[in-house]
CSV table of C-alpha atoms in Angstrom, one decimal:
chain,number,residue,atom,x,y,z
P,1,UNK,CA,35.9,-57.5,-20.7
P,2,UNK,CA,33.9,-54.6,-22.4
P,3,UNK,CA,31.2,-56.0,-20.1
P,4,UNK,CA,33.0,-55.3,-17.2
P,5,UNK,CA,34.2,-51.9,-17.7
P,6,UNK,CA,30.8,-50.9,-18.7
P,7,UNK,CA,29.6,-52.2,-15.2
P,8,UNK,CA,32.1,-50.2,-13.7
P,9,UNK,CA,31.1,-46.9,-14.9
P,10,UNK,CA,27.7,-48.0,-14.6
P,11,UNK,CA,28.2,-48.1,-11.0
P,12,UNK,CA,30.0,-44.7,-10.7
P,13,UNK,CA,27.2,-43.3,-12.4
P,14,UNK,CA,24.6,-44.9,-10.4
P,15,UNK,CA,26.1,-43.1,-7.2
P,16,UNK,CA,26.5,-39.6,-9.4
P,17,UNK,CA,22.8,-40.1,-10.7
P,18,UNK,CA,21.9,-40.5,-7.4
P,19,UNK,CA,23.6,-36.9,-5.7
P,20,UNK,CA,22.4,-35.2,-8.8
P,21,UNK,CA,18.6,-36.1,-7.8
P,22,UNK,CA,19.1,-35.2,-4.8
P,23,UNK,CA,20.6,-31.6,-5.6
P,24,UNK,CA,17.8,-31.5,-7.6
P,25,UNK,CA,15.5,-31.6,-5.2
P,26,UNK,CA,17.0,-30.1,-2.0
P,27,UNK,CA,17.3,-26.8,-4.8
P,28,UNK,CA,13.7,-27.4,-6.4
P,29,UNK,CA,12.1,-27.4,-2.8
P,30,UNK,CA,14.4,-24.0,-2.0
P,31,UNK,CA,13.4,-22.4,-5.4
P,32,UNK,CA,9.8,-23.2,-4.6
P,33,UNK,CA,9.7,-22.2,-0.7
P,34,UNK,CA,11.1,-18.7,-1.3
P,35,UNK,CA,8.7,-17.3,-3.8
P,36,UNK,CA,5.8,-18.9,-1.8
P,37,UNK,CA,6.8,-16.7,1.0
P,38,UNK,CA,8.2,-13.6,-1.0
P,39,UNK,CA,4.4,-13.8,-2.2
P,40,UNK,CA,2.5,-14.7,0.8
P,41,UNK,CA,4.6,-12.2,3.6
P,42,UNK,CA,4.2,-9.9,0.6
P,43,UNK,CA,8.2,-9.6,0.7
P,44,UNK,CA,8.2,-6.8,-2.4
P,45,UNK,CA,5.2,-6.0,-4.3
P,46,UNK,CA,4.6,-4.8,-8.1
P,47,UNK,CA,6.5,-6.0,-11.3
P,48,UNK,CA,9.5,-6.7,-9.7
P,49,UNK,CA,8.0,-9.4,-7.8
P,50,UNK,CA,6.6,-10.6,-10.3
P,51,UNK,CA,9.6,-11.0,-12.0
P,52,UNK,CA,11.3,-12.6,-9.4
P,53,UNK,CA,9.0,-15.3,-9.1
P,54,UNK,CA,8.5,-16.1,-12.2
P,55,UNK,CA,12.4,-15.9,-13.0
P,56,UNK,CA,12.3,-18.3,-9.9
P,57,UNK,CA,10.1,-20.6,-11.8
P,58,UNK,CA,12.7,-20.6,-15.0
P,59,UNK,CA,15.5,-21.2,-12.8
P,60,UNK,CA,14.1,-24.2,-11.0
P,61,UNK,CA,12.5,-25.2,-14.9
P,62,UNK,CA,16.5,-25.6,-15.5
P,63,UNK,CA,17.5,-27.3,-12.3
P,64,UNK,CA,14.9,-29.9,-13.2
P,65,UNK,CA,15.6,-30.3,-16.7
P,66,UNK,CA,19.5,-31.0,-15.5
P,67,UNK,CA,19.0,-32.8,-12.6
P,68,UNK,CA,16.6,-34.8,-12.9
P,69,UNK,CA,16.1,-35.2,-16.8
P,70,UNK,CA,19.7,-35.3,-16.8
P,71,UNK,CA,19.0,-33.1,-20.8
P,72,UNK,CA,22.5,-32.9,-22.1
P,73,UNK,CA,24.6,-35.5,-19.9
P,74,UNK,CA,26.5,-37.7,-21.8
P,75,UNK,CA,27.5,-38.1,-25.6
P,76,UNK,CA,24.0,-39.8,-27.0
P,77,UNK,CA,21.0,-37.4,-27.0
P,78,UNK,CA,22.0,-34.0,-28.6
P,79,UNK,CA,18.4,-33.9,-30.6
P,80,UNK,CA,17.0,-34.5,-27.4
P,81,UNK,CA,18.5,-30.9,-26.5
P,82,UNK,CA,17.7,-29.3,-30.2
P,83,UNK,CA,14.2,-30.1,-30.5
P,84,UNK,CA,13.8,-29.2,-26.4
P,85,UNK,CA,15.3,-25.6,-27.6
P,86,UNK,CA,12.9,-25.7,-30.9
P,87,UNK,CA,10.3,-26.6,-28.6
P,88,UNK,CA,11.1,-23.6,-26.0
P,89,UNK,CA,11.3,-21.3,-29.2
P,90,UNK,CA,7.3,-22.0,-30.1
P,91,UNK,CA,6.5,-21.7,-26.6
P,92,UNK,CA,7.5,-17.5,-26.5
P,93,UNK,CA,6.7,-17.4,-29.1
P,94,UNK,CA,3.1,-18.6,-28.8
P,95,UNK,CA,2.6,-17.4,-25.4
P,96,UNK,CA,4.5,-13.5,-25.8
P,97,UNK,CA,2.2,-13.2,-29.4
P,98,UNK,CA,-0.9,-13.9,-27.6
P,99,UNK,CA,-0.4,-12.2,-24.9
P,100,UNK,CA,1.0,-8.9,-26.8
P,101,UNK,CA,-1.6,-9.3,-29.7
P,102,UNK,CA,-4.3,-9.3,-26.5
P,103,UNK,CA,-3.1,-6.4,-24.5
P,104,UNK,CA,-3.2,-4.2,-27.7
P,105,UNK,CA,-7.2,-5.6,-28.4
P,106,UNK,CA,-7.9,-5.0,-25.1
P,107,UNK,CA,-6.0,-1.5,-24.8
P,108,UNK,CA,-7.8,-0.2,-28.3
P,109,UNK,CA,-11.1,-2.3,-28.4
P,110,UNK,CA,-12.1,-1.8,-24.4
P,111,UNK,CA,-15.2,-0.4,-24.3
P,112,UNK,CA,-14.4,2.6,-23.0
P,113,UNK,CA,-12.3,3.5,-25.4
P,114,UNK,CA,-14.2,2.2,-28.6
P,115,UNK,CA,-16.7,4.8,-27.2
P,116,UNK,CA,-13.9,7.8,-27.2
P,117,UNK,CA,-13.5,7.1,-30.9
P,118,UNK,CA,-17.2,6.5,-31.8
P,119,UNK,CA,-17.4,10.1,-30.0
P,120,UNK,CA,-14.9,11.8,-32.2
P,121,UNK,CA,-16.1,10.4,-35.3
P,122,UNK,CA,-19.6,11.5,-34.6
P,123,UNK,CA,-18.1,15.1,-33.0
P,124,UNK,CA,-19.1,14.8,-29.9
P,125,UNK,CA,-17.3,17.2,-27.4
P,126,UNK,CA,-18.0,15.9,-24.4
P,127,UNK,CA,-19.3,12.4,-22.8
P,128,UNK,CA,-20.0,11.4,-18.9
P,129,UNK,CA,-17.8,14.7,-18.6
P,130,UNK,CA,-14.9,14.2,-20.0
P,131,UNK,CA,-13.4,15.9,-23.4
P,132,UNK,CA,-13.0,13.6,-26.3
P,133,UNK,CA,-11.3,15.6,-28.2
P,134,UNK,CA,-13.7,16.3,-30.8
P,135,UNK,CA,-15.1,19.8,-31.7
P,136,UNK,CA,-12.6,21.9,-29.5
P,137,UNK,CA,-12.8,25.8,-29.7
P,138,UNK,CA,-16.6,26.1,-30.9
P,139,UNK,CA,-18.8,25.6,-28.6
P,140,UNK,CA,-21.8,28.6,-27.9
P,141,UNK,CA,-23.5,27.3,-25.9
P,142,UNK,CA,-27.4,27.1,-26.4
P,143,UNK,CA,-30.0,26.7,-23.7
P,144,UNK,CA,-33.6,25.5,-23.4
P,145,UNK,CA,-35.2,25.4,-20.4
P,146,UNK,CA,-38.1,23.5,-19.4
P,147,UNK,CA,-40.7,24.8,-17.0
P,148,UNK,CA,-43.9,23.9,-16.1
P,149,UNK,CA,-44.1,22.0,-19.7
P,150,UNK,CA,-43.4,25.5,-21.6
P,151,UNK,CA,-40.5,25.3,-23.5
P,152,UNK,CA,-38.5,28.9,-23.4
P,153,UNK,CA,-36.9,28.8,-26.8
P,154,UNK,CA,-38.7,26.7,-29.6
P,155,UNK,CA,-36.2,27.6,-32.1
P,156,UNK,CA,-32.5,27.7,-32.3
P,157,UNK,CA,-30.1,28.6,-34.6
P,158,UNK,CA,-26.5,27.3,-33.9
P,159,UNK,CA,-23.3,26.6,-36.0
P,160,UNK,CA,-21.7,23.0,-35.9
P,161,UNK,CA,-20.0,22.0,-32.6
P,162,UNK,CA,-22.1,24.2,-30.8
P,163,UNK,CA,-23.9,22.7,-27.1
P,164,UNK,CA,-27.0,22.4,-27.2
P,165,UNK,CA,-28.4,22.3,-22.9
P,166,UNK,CA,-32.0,20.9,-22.3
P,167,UNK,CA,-32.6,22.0,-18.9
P,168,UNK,CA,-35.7,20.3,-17.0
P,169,UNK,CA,-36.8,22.7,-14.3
P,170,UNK,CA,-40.0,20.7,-13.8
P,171,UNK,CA,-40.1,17.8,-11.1
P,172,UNK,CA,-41.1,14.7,-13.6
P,173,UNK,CA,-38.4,12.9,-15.4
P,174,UNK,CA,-38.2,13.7,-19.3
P,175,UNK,CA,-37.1,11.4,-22.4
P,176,UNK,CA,-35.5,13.6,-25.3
P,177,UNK,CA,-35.9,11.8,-28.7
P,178,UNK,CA,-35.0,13.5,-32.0
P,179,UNK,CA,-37.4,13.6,-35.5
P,180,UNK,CA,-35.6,15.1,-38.8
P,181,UNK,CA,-37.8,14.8,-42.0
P,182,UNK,CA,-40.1,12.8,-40.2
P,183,UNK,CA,-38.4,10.4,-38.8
P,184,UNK,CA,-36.6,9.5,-35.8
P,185,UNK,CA,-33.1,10.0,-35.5
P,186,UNK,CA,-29.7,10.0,-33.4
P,187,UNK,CA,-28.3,13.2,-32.4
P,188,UNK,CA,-25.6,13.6,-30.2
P,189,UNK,CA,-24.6,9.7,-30.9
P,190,UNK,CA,-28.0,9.1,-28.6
P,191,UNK,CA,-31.5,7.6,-29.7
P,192,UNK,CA,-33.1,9.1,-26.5
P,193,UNK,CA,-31.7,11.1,-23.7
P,194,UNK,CA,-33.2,11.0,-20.0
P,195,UNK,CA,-33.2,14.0,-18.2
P,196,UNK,CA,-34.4,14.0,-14.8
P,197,UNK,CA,-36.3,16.2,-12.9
P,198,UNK,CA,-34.5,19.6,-12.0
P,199,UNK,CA,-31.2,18.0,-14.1
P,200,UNK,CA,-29.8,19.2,-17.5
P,201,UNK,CA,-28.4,17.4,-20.4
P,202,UNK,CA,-25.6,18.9,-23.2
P,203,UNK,CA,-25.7,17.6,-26.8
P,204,UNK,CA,-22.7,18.7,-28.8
P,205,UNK,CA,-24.6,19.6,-32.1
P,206,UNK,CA,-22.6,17.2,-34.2
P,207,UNK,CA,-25.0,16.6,-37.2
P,208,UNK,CA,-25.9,19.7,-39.8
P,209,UNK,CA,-28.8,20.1,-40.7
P,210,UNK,CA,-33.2,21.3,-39.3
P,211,UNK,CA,-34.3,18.6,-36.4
P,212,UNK,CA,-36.9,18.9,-33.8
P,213,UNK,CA,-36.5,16.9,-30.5
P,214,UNK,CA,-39.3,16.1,-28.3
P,215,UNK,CA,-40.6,14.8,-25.0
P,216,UNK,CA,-41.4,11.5,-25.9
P,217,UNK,CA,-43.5,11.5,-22.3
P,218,UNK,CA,-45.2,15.0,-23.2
P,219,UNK,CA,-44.8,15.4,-27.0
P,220,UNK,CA,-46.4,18.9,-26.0
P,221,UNK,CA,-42.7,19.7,-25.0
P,222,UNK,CA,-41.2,20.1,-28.1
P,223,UNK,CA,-38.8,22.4,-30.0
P,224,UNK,CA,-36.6,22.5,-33.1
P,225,UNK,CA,-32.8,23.5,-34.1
P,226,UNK,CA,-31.2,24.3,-37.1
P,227,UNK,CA,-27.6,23.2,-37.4
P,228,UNK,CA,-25.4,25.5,-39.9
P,229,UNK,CA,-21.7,24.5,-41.1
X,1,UNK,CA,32.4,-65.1,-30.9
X,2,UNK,CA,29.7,-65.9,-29.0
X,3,UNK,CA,30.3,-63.3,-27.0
X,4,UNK,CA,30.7,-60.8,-29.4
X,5,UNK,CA,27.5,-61.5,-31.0
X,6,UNK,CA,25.6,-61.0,-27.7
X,7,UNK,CA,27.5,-57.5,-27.6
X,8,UNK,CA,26.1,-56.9,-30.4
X,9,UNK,CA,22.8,-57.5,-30.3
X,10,UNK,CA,22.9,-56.1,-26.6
X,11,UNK,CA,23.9,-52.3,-29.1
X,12,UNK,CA,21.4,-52.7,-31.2
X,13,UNK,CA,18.8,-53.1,-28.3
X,14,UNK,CA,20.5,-50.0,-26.9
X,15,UNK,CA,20.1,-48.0,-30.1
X,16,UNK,CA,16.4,-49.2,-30.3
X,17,UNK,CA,15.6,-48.0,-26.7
X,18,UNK,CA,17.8,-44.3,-27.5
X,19,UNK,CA,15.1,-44.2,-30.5
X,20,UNK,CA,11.8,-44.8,-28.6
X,21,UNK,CA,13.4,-42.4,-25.9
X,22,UNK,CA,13.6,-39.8,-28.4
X,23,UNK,CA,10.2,-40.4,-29.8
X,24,UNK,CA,9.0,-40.1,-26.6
X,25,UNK,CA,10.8,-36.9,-26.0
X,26,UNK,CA,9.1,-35.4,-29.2
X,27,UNK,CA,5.8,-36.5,-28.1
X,28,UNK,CA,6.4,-35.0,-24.7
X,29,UNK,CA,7.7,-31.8,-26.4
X,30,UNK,CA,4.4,-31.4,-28.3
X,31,UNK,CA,2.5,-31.8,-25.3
X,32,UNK,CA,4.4,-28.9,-23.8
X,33,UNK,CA,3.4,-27.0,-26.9
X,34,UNK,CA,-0.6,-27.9,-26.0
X,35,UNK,CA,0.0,-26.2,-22.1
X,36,UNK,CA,2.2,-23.3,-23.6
X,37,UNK,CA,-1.4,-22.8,-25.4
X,38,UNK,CA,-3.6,-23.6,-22.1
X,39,UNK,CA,-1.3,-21.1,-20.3
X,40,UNK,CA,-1.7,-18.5,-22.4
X,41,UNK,CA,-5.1,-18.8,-22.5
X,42,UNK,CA,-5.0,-18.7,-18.5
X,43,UNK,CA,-3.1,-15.7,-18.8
X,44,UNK,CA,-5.6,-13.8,-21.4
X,45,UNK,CA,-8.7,-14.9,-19.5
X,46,UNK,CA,-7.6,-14.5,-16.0
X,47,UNK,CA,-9.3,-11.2,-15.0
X,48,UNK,CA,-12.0,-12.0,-17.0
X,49,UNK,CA,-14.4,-12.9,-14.3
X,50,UNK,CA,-17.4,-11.8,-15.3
X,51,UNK,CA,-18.0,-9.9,-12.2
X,52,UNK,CA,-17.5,-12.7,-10.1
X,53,UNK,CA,-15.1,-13.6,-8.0
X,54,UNK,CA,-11.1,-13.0,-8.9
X,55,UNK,CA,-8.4,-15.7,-9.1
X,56,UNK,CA,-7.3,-14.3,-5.6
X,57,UNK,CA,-10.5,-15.2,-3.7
X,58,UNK,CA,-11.0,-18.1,-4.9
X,59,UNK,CA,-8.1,-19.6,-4.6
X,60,UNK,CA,-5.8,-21.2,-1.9
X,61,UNK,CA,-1.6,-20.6,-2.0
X,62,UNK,CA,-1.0,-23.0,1.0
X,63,UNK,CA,-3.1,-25.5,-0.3
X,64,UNK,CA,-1.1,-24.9,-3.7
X,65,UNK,CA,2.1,-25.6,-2.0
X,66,UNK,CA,1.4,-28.7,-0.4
X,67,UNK,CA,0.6,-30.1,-4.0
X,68,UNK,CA,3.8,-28.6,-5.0
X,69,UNK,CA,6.0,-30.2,-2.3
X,70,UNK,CA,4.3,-33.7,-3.2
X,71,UNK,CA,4.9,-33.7,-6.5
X,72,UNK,CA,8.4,-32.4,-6.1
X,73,UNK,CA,9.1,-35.4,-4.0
X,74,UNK,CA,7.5,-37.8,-6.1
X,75,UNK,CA,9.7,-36.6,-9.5
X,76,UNK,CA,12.7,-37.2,-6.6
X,77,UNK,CA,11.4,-41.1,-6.0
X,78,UNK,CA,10.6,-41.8,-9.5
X,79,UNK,CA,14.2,-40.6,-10.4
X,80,UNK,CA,15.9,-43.0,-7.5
X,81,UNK,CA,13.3,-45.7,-8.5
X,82,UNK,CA,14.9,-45.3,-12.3
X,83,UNK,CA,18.3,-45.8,-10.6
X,84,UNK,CA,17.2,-49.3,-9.0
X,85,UNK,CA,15.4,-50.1,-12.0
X,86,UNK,CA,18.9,-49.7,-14.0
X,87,UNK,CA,20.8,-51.9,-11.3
X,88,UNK,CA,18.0,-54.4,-11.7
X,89,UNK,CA,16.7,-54.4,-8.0
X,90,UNK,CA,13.1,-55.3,-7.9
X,91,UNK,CA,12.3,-54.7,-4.4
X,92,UNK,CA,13.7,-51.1,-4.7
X,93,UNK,CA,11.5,-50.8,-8.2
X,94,UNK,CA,8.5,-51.9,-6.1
X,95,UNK,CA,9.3,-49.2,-3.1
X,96,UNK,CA,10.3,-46.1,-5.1
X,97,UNK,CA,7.5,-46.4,-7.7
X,98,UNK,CA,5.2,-47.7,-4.7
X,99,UNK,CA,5.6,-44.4,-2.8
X,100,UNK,CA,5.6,-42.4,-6.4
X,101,UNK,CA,2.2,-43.7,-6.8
X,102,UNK,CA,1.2,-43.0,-3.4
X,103,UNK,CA,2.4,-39.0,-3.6
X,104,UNK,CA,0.7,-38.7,-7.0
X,105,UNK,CA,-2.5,-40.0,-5.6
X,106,UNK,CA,-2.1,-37.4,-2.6
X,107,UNK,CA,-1.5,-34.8,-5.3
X,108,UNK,CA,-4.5,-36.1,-7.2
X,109,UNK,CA,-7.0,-36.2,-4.1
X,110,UNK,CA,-5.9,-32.4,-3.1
X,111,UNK,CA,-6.6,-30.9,-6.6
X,112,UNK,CA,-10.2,-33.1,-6.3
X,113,UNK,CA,-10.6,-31.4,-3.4
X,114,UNK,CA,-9.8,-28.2,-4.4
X,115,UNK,CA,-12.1,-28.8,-7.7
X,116,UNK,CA,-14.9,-30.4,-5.3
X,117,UNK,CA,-14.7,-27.0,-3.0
X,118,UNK,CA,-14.9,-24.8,-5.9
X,119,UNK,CA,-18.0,-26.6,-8.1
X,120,UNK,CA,-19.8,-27.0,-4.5
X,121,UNK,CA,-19.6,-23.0,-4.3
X,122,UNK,CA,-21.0,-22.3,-7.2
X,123,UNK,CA,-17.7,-21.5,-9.2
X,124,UNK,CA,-17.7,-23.7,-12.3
X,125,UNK,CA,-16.5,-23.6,-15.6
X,126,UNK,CA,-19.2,-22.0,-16.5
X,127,UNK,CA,-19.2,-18.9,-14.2
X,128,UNK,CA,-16.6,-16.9,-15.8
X,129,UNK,CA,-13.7,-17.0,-18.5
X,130,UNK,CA,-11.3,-17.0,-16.1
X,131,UNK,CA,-12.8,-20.6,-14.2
X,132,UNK,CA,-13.4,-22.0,-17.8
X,133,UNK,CA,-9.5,-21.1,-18.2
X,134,UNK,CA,-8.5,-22.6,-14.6
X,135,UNK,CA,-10.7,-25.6,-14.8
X,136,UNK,CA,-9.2,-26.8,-18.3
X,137,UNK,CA,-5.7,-25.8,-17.2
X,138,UNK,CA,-5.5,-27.4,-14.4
X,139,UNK,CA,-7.9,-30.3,-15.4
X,140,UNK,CA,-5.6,-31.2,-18.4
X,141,UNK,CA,-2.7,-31.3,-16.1
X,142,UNK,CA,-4.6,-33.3,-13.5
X,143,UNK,CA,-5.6,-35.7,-16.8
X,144,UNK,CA,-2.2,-36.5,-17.4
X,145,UNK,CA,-1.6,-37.2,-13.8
X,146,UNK,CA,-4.0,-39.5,-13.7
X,147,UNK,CA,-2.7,-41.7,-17.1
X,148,UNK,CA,0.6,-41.1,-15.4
X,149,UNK,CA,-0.9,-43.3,-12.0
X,150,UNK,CA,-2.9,-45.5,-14.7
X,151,UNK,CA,0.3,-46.9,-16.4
X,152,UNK,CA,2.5,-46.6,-13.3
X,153,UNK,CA,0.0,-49.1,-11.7
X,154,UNK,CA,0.2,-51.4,-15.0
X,155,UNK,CA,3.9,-51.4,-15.4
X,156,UNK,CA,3.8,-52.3,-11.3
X,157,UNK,CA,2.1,-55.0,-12.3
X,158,UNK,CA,4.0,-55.9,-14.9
X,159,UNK,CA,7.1,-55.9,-12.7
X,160,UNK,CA,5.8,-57.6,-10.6
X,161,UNK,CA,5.1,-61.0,-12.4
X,162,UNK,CA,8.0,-60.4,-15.2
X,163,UNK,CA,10.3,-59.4,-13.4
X,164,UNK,CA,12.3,-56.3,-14.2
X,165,UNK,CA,13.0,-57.3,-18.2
X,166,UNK,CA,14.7,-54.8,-21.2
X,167,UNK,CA,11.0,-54.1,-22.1
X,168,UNK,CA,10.1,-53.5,-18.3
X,169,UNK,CA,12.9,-51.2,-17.8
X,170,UNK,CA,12.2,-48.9,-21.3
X,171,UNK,CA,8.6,-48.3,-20.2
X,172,UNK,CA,10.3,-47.4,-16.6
X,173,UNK,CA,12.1,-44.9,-18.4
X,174,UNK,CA,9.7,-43.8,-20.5
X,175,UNK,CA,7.7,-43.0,-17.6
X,176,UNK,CA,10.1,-41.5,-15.5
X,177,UNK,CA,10.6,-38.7,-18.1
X,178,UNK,CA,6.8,-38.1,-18.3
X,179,UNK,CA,6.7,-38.0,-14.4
X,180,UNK,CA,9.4,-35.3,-14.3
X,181,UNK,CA,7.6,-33.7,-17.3
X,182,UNK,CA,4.5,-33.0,-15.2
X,183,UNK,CA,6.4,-31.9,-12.4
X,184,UNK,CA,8.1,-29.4,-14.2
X,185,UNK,CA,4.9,-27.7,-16.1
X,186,UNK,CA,3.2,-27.7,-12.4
X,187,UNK,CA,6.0,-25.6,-11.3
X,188,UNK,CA,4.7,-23.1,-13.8
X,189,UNK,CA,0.5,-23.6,-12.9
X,190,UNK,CA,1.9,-22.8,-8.9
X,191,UNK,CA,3.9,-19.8,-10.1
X,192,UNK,CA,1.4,-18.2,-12.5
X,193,UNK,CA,-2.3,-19.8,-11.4
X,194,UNK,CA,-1.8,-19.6,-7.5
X,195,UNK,CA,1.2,-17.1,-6.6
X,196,UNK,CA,0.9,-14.6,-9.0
X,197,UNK,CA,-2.8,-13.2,-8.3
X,198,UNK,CA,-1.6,-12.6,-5.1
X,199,UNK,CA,1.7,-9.7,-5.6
X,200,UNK,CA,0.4,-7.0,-4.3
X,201,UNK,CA,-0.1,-4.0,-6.4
């Protein structure tokens, strides 16, 4: 007796369990199909596409789980559901914090812009041409000019945050490098500075204190600045 | 009495195959986790190319689709062989899981192919973060496919000399819901691996 009923709603279920599959797949195929040609015909562009396909990909996620997992049909398997939820849970979890926690690294540890802040702590004005924001308002500027390996000024007396221009009027390529005390230094947040032939170079004078710099191709070419608060 | 008794035991055999169907869920579950983990690694990494090619040159959206579509149909034939296998028809077993197997080998030769084409260019894992990402993405999905085929083709076998038996039928199940799983994190590598570098800006 109990045998028999249960073969009977076996049977009704076969023929349910059947139409759900196919629903399944008649709207897994659709929810596939359209965001392959929103993307490929280029349909909309930009975030909202974006969002539409992968909202696309969530929707069909669902249509699986239901019609084809079958995930809460019937009285039997509500962990099933709990620990699929728990599951989902982790998953934005793991996948928003990573990709939040690497958007901000990126956005603050690019190169570019670990330079900016390696610029402002060492004050220096200006790099590749752009302001960073360091030593604004003070900036007399202070120019040497190279000609015919005769250097015009060999001594300079600036304040902090003042621009220091090495301008190479000859035709050969120069290599700036810096000495203070005897020894070889930074300035500017640079070891050596190229300057080509008929080019200039500015150095925001970001250090206080006497240095000399030097050709390191013509050491003859050679001058030295004293940086006051 | 008798009859009662075999009611009986016929529940607890029913209770026993809800348990390893829910152990199997979990372990399914916590292979979701391990993708949700590959997938965001895909999504760190994937313009990381090292000055090589981008995910959009490299790869192929038709050839994506075509994947897609067979393993959408073979979740569909795994699901109707499930139905014969719970109305005890053999043949049906045999022709459902039959052309399962054959779809999943289809999928399998196309993302070889697609593998072959790319580590015949030049792009391997080792070209860029972004292939390294791909490559173990898409290979760890391609792993599973391939146990999937592995035990598909045992319990085949095993069908086929048993006959469809209580154990026969569990392991049916079992891998039904691990076909279906597949199927539904390869909706996500087609949405975010081979659609999305190509929305234009």
């Amino acid at each position: 007796m109990a045998e028999n009923i249960k073969n009977d709603t076996t049977v009704n279920d076969h023929h349910g369990a059947f139409r759900s599959y196919l629903l399944g797949l008649v709207l897994s195929l659709v929810f596939t199909i359209i965001p392959y040609y929103m993307v490929t015909r280029q349909i909309a562009t930009g975030n909202a596409l974006l969002l539409t396909i992968l909202g696309f990909a969530v929707v069909q996620m669902f249509v699986q789980i239901f019609f084809f997992l079958h995930l809460g049909r019937g009285p039997k398997p509500l962990y099933n559901i709990v620990f699929f939820f728990a599951t989902a849970g982790l998953i934005v979890l793991v996948v928003g914090a990573s990709l939040i926690i690497m958007d901000n690294l990126y956005r603050n540890m690019s190169p570019q812009e670990l330079t900016t802040r390696l610029a402002q702590e060492e004050n220096i004005a200006e790099l590749n041409g752009k302001p960073t924001g360091a030593c604004q308002g003070n900036n007399a500027n202070h120019t040497v000019i190279i000609k015919d390996n005769q250097v015009s000024t060999r001594h300079i007396s600036a304040q902090l945050c003042d621009t220091l221009v090495l301008t190479n009027n000859d035709s050969s390529d120069r290599e700036f490098v810096f000495n203070s005390q005897g020894r070889t230094v930074s300035y500017g947040g640079m070891y050596n500075i190229p300057v080509k032939g008929g080019r200039y170079k500015s150095i925001t004078m970001n250090e206080i204190g006497i240095f000399s710099f030097r050709d390191s191709k013509n050491p003859e070419v050679t001058g030295h600045f004293e940086v006051e608060p | 009495m008798n009859d009662s008794l075999a009611h009986e035991t016929l529940n607890h055999e029913a209770a026993a195959d809800d348990r390893t169907m829910f152990g199997f869920w979990v372990y399914l579950m916590t292979d979701l986790l391990m993708f949700a983990v590959l997938f965001a690694v895909y999504a760190v990494l994937r313009d990381s190319t090292f000055g090589g090619p981008t995910a959009s040159d490299l790869l192929n959206p038709d050839l994506a689709l075509i994947e897609t579509l067979l393993l959408l149909t073979s979740s569909f034939t795994v699901g109707i062989g499930m139905l014969a296998a719970k109305q005890l028809k053999k043949d049906q077993v045999m022709l459902w899981f039959g052309i399962t197997f054959v779809l999943g080998i289809a999928f399998l030769s196309l993302e070889l192919y697609e593998f072959y084409e790319l580590i015949h260019e030049g792009h391997t894992m080792q070209s860029s973060a972004f292939l390294s990402a791909f490559f173990v993405l898409l290979g760890t999905h391609g792993i599973h496919i391939i146990s999937g085929l592995l035990w598909m083709g045992i319990i085949l076998v095993f069908v086929a000399k048993r006959g469809l038996t209580r154990s026969n039928v569990r392991k049916l199940a079992l891998l039904s819901l691990f076909w279906h799983f597949l199927d539904i994190v390869w909706i996500f590598i087609f949405t975010v691996v081979y659609l999305m570098p190509f929305i234009g800006v």
